[in-house]
mmCIF file of C-alpha atoms in Angstrom:
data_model
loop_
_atom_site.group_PDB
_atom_site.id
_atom_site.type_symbol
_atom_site.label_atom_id
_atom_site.label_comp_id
_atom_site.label_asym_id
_atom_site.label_seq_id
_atom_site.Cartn_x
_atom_site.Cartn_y
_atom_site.Cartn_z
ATOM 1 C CA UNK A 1 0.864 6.700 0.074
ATOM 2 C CA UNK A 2 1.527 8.235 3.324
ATOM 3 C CA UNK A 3 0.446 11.703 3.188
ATOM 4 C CA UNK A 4 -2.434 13.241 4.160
ATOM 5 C CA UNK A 5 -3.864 15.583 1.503
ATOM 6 C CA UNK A 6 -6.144 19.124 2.178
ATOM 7 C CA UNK A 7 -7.862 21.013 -0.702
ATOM 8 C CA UNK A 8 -8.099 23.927 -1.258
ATOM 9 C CA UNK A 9 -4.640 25.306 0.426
ATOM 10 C CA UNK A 10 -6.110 28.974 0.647
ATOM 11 C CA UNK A 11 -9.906 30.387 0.834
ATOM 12 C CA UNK A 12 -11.255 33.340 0.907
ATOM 13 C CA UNK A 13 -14.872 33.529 1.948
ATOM 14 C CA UNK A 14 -17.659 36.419 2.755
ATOM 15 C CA UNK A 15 -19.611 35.925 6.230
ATOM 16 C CA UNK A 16 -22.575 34.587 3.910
ATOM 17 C CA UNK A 17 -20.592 31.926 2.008
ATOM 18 C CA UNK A 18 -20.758 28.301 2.206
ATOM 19 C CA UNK A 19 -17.971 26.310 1.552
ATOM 20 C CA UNK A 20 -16.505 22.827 2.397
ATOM 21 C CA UNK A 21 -12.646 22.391 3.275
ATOM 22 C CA UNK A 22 -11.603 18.787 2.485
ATOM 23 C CA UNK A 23 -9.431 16.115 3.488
ATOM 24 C CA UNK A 24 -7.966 12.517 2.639
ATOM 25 C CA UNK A 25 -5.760 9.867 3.514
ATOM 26 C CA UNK A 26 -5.096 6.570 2.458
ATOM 27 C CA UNK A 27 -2.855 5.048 4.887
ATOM 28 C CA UNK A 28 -5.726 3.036 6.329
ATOM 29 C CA UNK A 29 -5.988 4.994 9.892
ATOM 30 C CA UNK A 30 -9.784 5.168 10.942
ATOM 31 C CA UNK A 31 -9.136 8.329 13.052
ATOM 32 C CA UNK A 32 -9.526 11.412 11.751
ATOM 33 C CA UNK A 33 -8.690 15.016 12.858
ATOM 34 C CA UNK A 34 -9.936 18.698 12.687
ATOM 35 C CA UNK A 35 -8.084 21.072 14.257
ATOM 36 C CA UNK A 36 -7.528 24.930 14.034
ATOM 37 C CA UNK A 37 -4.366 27.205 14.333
ATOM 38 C CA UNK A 38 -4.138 30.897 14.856
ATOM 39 C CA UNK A 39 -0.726 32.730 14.523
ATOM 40 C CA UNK A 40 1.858 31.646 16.842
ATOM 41 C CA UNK A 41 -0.504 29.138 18.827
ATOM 42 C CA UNK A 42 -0.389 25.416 18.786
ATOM 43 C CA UNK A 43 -3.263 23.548 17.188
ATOM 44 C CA UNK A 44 -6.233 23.462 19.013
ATOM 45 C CA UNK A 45 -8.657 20.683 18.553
ATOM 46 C CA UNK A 46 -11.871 20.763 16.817
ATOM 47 C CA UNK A 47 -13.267 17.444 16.010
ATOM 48 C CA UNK A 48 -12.314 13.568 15.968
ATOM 49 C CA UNK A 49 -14.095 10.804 14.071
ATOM 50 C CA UNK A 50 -13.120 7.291 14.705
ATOM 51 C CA UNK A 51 -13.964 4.438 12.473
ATOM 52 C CA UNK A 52 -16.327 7.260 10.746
ATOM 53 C CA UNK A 53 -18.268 8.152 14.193
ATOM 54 C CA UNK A 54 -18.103 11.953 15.425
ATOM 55 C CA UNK A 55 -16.311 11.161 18.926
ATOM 56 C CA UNK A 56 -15.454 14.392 20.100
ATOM 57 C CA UNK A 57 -16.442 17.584 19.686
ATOM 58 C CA UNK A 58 -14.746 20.304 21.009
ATOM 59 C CA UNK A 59 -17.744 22.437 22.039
ATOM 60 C CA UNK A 60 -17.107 23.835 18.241
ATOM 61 C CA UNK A 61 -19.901 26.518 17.294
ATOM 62 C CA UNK A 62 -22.338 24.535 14.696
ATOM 63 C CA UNK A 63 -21.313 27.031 11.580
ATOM 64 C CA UNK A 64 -18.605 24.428 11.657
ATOM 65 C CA UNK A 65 -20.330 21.230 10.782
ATOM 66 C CA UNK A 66 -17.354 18.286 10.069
ATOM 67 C CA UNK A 67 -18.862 15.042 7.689
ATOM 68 C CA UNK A 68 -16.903 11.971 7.321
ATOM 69 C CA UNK A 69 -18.040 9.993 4.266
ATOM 70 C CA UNK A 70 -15.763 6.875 4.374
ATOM 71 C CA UNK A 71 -12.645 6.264 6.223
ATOM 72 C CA UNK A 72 -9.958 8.171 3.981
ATOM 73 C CA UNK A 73 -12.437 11.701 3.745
ATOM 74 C CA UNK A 74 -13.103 13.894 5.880
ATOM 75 C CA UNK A 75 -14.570 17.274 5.041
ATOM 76 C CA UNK A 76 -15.591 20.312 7.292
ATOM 77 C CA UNK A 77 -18.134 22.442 6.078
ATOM 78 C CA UNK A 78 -18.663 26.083 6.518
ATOM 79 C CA UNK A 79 -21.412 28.527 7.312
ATOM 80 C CA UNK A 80 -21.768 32.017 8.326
ATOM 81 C CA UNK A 81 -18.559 32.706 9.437
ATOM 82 C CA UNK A 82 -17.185 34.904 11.129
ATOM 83 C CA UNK A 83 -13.609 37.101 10.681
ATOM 84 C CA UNK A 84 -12.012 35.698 14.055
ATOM 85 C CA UNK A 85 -12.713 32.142 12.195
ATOM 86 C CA UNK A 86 -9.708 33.294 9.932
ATOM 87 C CA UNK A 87 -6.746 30.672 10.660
ATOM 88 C CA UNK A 88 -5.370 27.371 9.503
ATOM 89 C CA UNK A 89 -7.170 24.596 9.077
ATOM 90 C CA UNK A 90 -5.416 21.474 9.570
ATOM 91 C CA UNK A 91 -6.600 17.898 9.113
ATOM 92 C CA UNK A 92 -4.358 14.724 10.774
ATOM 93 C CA UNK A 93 -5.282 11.157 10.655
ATOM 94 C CA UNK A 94 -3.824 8.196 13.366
ATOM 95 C CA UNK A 95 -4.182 4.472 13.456
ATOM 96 C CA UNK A 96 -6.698 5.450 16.486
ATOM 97 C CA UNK A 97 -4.999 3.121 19.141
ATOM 98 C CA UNK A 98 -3.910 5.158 22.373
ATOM 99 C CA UNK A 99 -0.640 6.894 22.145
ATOM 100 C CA UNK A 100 0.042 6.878 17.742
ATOM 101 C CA UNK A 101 1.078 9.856 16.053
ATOM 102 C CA UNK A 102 -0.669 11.881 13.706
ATOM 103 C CA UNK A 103 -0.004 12.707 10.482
ATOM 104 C CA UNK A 104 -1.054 15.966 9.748
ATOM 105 C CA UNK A 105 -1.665 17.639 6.277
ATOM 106 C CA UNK A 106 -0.950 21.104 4.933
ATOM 107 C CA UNK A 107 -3.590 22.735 6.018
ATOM 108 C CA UNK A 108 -6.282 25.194 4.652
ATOM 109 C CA UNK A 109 -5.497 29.013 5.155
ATOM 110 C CA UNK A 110 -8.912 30.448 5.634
ATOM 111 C CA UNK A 111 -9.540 34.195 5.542
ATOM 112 C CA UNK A 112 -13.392 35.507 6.181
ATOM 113 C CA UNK A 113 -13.661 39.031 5.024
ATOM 114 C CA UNK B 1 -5.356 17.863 33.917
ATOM 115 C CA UNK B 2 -2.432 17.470 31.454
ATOM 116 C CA UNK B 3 -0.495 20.377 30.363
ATOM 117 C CA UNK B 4 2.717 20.640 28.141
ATOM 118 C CA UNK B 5 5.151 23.620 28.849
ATOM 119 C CA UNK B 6 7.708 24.782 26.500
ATOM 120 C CA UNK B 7 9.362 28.152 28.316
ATOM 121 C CA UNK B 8 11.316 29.086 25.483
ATOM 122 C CA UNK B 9 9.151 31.146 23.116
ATOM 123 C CA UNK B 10 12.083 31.521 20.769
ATOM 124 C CA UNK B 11 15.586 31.101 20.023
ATOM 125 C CA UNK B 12 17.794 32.022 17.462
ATOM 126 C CA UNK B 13 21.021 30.819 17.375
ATOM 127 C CA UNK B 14 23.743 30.838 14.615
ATOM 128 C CA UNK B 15 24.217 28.090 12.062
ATOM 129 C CA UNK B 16 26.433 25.403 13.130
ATOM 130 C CA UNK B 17 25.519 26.007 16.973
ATOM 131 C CA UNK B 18 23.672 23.134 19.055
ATOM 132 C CA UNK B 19 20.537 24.654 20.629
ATOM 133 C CA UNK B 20 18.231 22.253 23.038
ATOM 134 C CA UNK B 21 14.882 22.259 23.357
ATOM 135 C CA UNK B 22 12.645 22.434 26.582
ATOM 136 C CA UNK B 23 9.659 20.607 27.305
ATOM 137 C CA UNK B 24 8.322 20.087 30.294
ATOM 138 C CA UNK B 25 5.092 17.959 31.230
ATOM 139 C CA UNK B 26 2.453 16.964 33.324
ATOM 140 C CA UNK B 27 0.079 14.272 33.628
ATOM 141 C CA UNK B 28 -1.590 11.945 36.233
ATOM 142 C CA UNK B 29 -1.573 9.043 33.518
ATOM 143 C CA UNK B 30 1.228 6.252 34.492
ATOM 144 C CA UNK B 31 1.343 5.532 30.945
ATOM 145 C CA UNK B 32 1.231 8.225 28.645
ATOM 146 C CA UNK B 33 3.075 9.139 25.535
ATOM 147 C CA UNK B 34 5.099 12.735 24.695
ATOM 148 C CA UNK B 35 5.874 13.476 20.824
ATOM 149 C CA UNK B 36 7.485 16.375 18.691
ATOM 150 C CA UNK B 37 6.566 18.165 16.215
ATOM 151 C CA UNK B 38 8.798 20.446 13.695
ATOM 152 C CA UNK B 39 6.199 23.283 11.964
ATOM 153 C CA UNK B 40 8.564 24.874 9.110
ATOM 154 C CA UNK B 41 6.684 28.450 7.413
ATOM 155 C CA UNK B 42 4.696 26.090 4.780
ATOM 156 C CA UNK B 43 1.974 25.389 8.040
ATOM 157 C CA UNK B 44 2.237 21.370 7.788
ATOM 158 C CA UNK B 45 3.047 19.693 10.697
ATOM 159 C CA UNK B 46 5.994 16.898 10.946
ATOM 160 C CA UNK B 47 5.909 13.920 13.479
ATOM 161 C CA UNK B 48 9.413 13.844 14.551
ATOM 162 C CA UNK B 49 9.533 11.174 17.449
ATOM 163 C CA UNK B 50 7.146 9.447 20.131
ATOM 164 C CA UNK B 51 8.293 8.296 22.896
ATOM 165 C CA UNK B 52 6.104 5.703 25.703
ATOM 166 C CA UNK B 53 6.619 6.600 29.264
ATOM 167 C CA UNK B 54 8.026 3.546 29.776
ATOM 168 C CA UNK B 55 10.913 4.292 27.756
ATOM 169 C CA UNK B 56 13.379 6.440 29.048
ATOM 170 C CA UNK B 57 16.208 5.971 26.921
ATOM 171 C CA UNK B 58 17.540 9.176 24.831
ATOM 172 C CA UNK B 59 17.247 8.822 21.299
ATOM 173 C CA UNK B 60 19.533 10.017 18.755
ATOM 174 C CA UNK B 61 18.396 10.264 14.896
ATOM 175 C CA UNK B 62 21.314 11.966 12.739
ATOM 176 C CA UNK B 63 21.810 16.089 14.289
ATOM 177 C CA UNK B 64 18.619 15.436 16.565
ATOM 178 C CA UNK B 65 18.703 13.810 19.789
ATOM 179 C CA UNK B 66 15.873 13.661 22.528
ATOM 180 C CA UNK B 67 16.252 13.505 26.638
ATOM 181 C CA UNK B 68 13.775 11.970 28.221
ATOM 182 C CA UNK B 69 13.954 12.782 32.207
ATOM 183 C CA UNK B 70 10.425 11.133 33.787
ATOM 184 C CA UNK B 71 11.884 12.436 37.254
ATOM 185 C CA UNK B 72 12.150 16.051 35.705
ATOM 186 C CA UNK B 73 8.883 15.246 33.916
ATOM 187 C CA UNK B 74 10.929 16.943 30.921
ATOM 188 C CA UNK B 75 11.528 15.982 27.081
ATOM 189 C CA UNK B 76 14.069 17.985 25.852
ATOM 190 C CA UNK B 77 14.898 18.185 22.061
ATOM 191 C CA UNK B 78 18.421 19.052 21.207
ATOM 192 C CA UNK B 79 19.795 19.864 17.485
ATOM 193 C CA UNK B 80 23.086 19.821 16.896
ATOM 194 C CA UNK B 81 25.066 21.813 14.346
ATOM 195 C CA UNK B 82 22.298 23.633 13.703
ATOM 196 C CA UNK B 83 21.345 24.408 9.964
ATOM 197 C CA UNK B 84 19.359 27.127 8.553
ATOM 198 C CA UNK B 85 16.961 24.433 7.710
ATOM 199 C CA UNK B 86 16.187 23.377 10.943
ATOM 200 C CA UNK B 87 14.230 27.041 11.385
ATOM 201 C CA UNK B 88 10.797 25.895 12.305
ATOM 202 C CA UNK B 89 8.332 26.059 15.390
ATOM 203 C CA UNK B 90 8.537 23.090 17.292
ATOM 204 C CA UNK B 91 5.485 21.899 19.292
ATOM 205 C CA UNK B 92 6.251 19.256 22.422
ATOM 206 C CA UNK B 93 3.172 17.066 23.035
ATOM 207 C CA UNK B 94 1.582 14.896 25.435
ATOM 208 C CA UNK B 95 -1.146 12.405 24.850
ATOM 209 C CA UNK B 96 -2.913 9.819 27.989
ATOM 210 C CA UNK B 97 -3.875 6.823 28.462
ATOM 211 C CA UNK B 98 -7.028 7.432 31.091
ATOM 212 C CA UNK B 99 -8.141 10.648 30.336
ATOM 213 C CA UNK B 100 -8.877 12.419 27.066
ATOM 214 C CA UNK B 101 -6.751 9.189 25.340
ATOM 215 C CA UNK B 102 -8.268 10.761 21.770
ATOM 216 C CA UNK B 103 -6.664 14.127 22.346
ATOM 217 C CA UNK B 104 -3.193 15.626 21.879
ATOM 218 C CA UNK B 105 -2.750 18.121 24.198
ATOM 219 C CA UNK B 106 0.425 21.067 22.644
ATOM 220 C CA UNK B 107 2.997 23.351 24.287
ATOM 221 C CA UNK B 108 2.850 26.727 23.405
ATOM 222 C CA UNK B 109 5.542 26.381 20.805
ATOM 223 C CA UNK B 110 9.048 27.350 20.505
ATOM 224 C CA UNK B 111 10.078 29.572 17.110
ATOM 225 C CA UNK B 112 14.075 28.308 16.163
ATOM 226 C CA UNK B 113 15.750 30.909 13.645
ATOM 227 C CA UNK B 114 18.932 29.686 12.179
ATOM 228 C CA UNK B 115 20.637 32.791 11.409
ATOM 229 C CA UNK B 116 23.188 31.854 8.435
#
């Protein structure tokens, strides 16, 4: 298996909502990405967990709140957001040694109405 | 700080041209590592290459090939015989050794139509 899977693939929420965008792999890479994309900009970088520890954090606002369970998940959950939080949500994994590539999944399209 | 340039916001070319890529970097790292990226309308990302920067020979993989200039500081991604297919963005990256080894760091993106 070497693919990187994201549920759902599109989500419409209200500014009250919570909901939880998820993410596995099972290629056996303990790093694990966040990262979000607005139209016709490159990914920008949200979160990293490696070997299941929160290692960076992009100075995200904490109505994103990422939880990694095991190795293979990795889910972001989501809280009083607001409309300019609209974008694609994509999740990579890595081996987690310096200088691998990521393999990213589909992504989440997010709209909050 | 390390930054990734890619000048060319977009190009569209006719199918069966060759079109080449820019991608320009910088970095204080001595070792670092510079990758591409093809992003087709369905969002998902697709590794295309890595390259180390010890490694400066050009690669060649079917219509793509990849120029690798470390006194240019410059990547350059070059597809030849273009196919409608190939219509993507394509993201040049950078990632370090020393600082920020964790993170990625994207160009801008360039947007390729292959105009049948």
């Amino acid at each position: 298996d070497t693919e990187v899977t994201q549920t759902p693939k599109h989500l419409v929420m209200g500014m009250t909502n919570k909901k939880s965008l998820k993410c596995e792999q099972h290629m056996g890479h303990r790093a694990m990405y966040w990262y979000k994309q607005k139209a016709k900009k490159p990914p920008e970088l949200m979160f990293v967990y490696s070997y299941e520890k929160l290692s960076i954090n992009e100075s995200v606002p904490s109505r994103f709140s990422p939880e990694c369970p095991n190795s293979s998940l990795l889910n972001l959950h989501l809280h009083a957001l607001q409309p300019e939080d609209s974008a694609l949500y994509l999740c990579a994994s890595s081996q987690g040694r310096v200088g691998t590539s990521r393999s990213f999944g589909p992504g989440t399209r997010l709209t909050v109405l | 700080a390390q930054k990734v340039t890619q000048a060319q916001t977009e190009i569209s070319v006719v199918e069966k041209e060759d079109v080449t890529l820019d991608c320009v970097y910088e970095t204080r790292d001595t070792t670092y590592y510079l990758f591409w990226y093809k992003q087709p309308p369905s969002g998902e990302l697709v590794f295309l290459i890595r390259r180390n920067s010890f490694d400066e020979q050009n690669e060649i993989s079917g219509r793509y090939s990849w120029n690798f200039q470390k006194s240019t500081s410059s990547f350059n991604f070059t597809i030849t015989a273009s196919q409608v297919v190939d219509s993507a963005v394509y993201f040049c990256a950078l990632s370090g050794t020393l600082q920020g080894a964790q993170k990625l760091v994207f160009g801008q993106g360039t947007r390729l139509t292959i105009n049948p």
